[in-house]
Amino acid sequence: MPVTLRPGQALGLWRSTLLAQVLADAPDLTTRQMAILLTIYLDPPPHTIRGLAAKLSVTKPVITRALDTMGELKLVSRHRDEADRRNVLVRRTVEGSLFVEGIGDIIIAKARDLPT
Amino acid sequence: MPVTLRPGQALGLWRSTLLAQVLADAPDLTTRQMAILLTIYLDPPPHTIRGLAAKLSVTKPVITRALDTMGELKLVSRHRDEADRRNVLVRRTVEGSLFVEGIGDIIIAKARDLPT
DNA sequence: CTAGCTTGATACGGATCCGAAACGAATGCG
DNA sequence: CGCATTCGTTTCGGATCCGTATCAAGCTAG
């Protein structure tokens, strides 16, 4: 069952959710950082720096720096791949899960309140 | 008719739309800039710097600079209020309308393709 | 063992953004 | 007519982000 949206609804939903992020005291993530975070939490593991960079068509330093930032916020964690110690595996955290769930709740709430 | 989304659908939709923005050659607007732009295009005019700042709970320089950036991109335009020449009125442009419509189209398309 | 490749991290220069504060221009009240 | 107030802009110092280029560590084939 596809979800059908009309233009006004779609944009209103988008703005409401953006607005909730701007108003929140929560850390203000970049568009790219948010895309990276959601990829980590929605796509099946494992996640490597190179894989994420390819998936988002950005350079590796972008991923490294985004993980630095989000790691300090405890939204993700890094671990060496013991099988191939060149790789770094990105893992989810409890805090990150709650953060992502919170975003989902916002979208759902805004969608429910959409004007016809 | 409320739009009902389940958590996975909501986050998937959000990520797909973010991803489309990251991948697009289109100008990469900040979260705040995007919120400002959508407010201008979704809320009824007139829009003043002070009004936008209050609506988004940010400082006035943030609005001024965002309008500088988006003005260069021709997404919005500024005009003196002849009634009270202290005010600056922000107006929509043809290019901005097309840009915003494009975002709406992306959201609608992604919503239609949502997995069940 | 070594030469070559892969992976993620770092250095660098440039650009952008932020909030606080100070600023001119315009208004309106006494 | 002054003078305080309002409005948008600019300035300032500090922080962050970007892409390119470079780096060290680890793997692998010969």
Short mmCIF file of N, CA and C (backbone and C1' of nucleotides) in Angstrom, two decimals, chain C residues 4-28:
data_model
loop_
_atom_site.label_atom_id
_atom_site.label_comp_id
_atom_site.label_asym_id
_atom_site.label_seq_id
_atom_site.Cartn_x
_atom_site.Cartn_y
_atom_site.Cartn_z
P DG C 4 56.84 -1.92 -6.73
"O5'" DG C 4 55.28 -2.17 -6.51
"C5'" DG C 4 54.70 -3.38 -6.97
"C4'" DG C 4 53.26 -3.48 -6.49
"C3'" DG C 4 52.48 -2.16 -6.60
"O3'" DG C 4 51.19 -2.45 -7.10
"C1'" DG C 4 52.36 -2.97 -4.39
P DC C 5 50.23 -1.26 -7.57
"O5'" DC C 5 48.96 -1.49 -6.65
"C5'" DC C 5 48.38 -2.80 -6.56
"C4'" DC C 5 47.58 -2.91 -5.29
"C3'" DC C 5 46.57 -1.78 -5.09
"O3'" DC C 5 45.27 -2.32 -5.07
"C1'" DC C 5 47.78 -2.24 -3.09
P DT C 6 44.01 -1.37 -5.07
"O5'" DT C 6 43.55 -1.43 -3.54
"C5'" DT C 6 43.34 -2.69 -2.93
"C4'" DT C 6 43.02 -2.49 -1.46
"C3'" DT C 6 42.00 -1.39 -1.19
"O3'" DT C 6 40.97 -1.90 -0.39
"C1'" DT C 6 43.93 -1.10 0.17
P DT C 7 39.71 -1.04 -0.08
"O5'" DT C 7 40.06 -0.47 1.37
"C5'" DT C 7 40.29 -1.35 2.45
"C4'" DT C 7 40.63 -0.57 3.69
"C3'" DT C 7 39.75 0.67 3.89
"O3'" DT C 7 38.98 0.53 5.06
"C1'" DT C 7 42.06 1.19 4.18
P DG C 8 37.77 1.53 5.32
"O5'" DG C 8 38.43 2.59 6.31
"C5'" DG C 8 38.90 2.14 7.57
"C4'" DG C 8 39.86 3.15 8.16
"C3'" DG C 8 39.22 4.50 8.52
"O3'" DG C 8 39.50 4.78 9.88
"C1'" DG C 8 41.21 4.81 7.27
P DA C 9 39.15 6.19 10.51
"O5'" DA C 9 40.52 7.00 10.41
"C5'" DA C 9 41.60 6.57 11.22
"C4'" DA C 9 42.76 7.54 11.08
"C3'" DA C 9 42.46 8.97 11.54
"O3'" DA C 9 43.52 9.42 12.37
"C1'" DA C 9 43.28 8.97 9.32
P DT C 10 43.42 10.80 13.09
"O5'" DT C 10 44.30 11.76 12.16
"C5'" DT C 10 45.65 11.43 11.92
"C4'" DT C 10 46.25 12.40 10.92
"C3'" DT C 10 46.03 13.88 11.25
"O3'" DT C 10 47.30 14.52 11.29
"C1'" DT C 10 45.51 13.43 8.99
P DA C 11 47.42 16.01 11.78
"O5'" DA C 11 47.87 16.80 10.46
"C5'" DA C 11 48.90 16.26 9.64
"C4'" DA C 11 49.21 17.22 8.50
"C3'" DA C 11 49.05 18.70 8.83
"O3'" DA C 11 50.03 19.44 8.12
"C1'" DA C 11 47.47 18.10 7.17
P DC C 12 50.18 20.98 8.36
"O5'" DC C 12 49.36 21.61 7.15
"C5'" DC C 12 49.69 21.22 5.81
"C4'" DC C 12 48.68 21.83 4.84
"C3'" DC C 12 48.28 23.26 5.17
"O3'" DC C 12 48.69 24.12 4.12
"C1'" DC C 12 46.38 21.92 4.64
P DG C 13 48.76 25.68 4.37
"O5'" DG C 13 47.58 26.18 3.42
"C5'" DG C 13 47.56 25.74 2.06
"C4'" DG C 13 46.24 26.12 1.43
"C3'" DG C 13 45.78 27.55 1.71
"O3'" DG C 13 45.24 28.11 0.53
"C1'" DG C 13 44.15 26.03 2.50
P DG C 14 44.63 29.57 0.49
"O5'" DG C 14 43.06 29.28 0.44
"C5'" DG C 14 42.55 28.40 -0.55
"C4'" DG C 14 41.07 28.20 -0.33
"C3'" DG C 14 40.30 29.50 -0.06
"O3'" DG C 14 39.16 29.57 -0.92
"C1'" DG C 14 39.82 27.91 1.61
P DA C 15 38.32 30.89 -1.02
"O5'" DA C 15 36.91 30.43 -0.41
"C5'" DA C 15 36.31 29.23 -0.87
"C4'" DA C 15 35.27 28.78 0.14
"C3'" DA C 15 34.31 29.90 0.57
"O3'" DA C 15 33.00 29.61 0.11
"C1'" DA C 15 35.11 28.63 2.43
P DT C 16 31.86 30.66 0.40
"O5'" DT C 16 31.19 30.14 1.75
"C5'" DT C 16 30.84 28.77 1.88
"C4'" DT C 16 30.39 28.50 3.29
"C3'" DT C 16 29.40 29.53 3.83
"O3'" DT C 16 28.17 28.91 4.11
"C1'" DT C 16 31.10 28.99 5.41
P DC C 17 26.90 29.78 4.56
"O5'" DC C 17 26.83 29.57 6.14
"C5'" DC C 17 26.82 28.24 6.67
"C4'" DC C 17 27.09 28.30 8.15
"C3'" DC C 17 26.27 29.35 8.89
"O3'" DC C 17 25.20 28.75 9.59
"C1'" DC C 17 28.60 29.33 9.57
P DC C 18 24.14 29.65 10.34
"O5'" DC C 18 24.82 29.95 11.74
"C5'" DC C 18 25.11 28.85 12.61
"C4'" DC C 18 25.89 29.34 13.81
"C3'" DC C 18 25.27 30.53 14.51
"O3'" DC C 18 24.39 30.09 15.51
"C1'" DC C 18 27.66 30.78 14.27
P DG C 19 23.33 31.05 16.14
"O5'" DG C 19 24.12 31.87 17.27
"C5'" DG C 19 24.87 31.20 18.26
"C4'" DG C 19 25.57 32.20 19.15
"C3'" DG C 19 24.66 33.31 19.68
"O3'" DG C 19 25.00 33.61 21.02
"C1'" DG C 19 26.40 34.26 18.34
P DA C 20 24.23 34.74 21.80
"O5'" DA C 20 25.27 35.96 21.81
"C5'" DA C 20 26.59 35.72 22.29
"C4'" DA C 20 27.40 36.99 22.22
"C3'" DA C 20 26.68 38.24 22.75
"O3'" DA C 20 27.56 39.00 23.55
"C1'" DA C 20 27.35 38.58 20.50
P DA C 21 27.07 40.32 24.27
"O5'" DA C 21 27.61 41.48 23.32
"C5'" DA C 21 28.96 41.43 22.88
"C4'" DA C 21 29.19 42.50 21.82
"C3'" DA C 21 28.54 43.85 22.14
"O3'" DA C 21 29.53 44.88 22.09
"C1'" DA C 21 28.03 43.16 19.93
P DA C 22 29.19 46.38 22.49
"O5'" DA C 22 29.28 47.12 21.08
"C5'" DA C 22 30.38 46.84 20.21
"C4'" DA C 22 30.13 47.42 18.84
"C3'" DA C 22 29.59 48.85 18.86
"O3'" DA C 22 30.31 49.65 17.95
"C1'" DA C 22 28.17 47.47 17.59
P DC C 23 29.98 51.20 17.76
"O5'" DC C 23 29.08 51.22 16.45
"C5'" DC C 23 29.57 50.60 15.26
"C4'" DC C 23 28.53 50.74 14.17
"C3'" DC C 23 27.76 52.04 14.21
"O3'" DC C 23 28.40 52.98 13.35
"C1'" DC C 23 26.34 50.13 13.73
P DG C 24 27.64 54.33 12.98
"O5'" DG C 24 26.74 53.76 11.78
"C5'" DG C 24 26.78 54.38 10.51
"C4'" DG C 24 25.56 53.96 9.74
"C3'" DG C 24 24.60 55.13 9.48
"O3'" DG C 24 24.18 55.10 8.13
"C1'" DG C 24 23.46 53.38 10.61
P DA C 25 23.39 56.33 7.55
"O5'" DA C 25 21.87 55.83 7.51
"C5'" DA C 25 21.56 54.65 6.78
"C4'" DA C 25 20.13 54.26 7.04
"C3'" DA C 25 19.13 55.42 6.93
"O3'" DA C 25 18.05 55.00 6.12
"C1'" DA C 25 18.87 54.31 9.01
P DA C 26 16.93 56.06 5.71
"O5'" DA C 26 15.73 55.68 6.69
"C5'" DA C 26 15.23 54.35 6.68
"C4'" DA C 26 14.19 54.20 7.77
"C3'" DA C 26 13.13 55.31 7.79
"O3'" DA C 26 11.85 54.71 7.78
"C1'" DA C 26 14.07 55.00 9.95
P DT C 27 10.57 55.62 7.66
"O5'" DT C 27 9.99 55.57 9.15
"C5'" DT C 27 9.70 54.32 9.73
"C4'" DT C 27 9.47 54.48 11.22
"C3'" DT C 27 8.33 55.44 11.58
"O3'" DT C 27 7.27 54.67 12.13
"C1'" DT C 27 10.23 55.69 13.00
P DG C 28 5.83 55.29 12.29
"O5'" DG C 28 5.84 55.80 13.80
"C5'" DG C 28 6.21 54.89 14.84
"C4'" DG C 28 6.34 55.65 16.15
"C3'" DG C 28 5.25 56.69 16.39
"O3'" DG C 28 4.99 56.76 17.78
"C1'" DG C 28 7.31 57.74 16.47
#
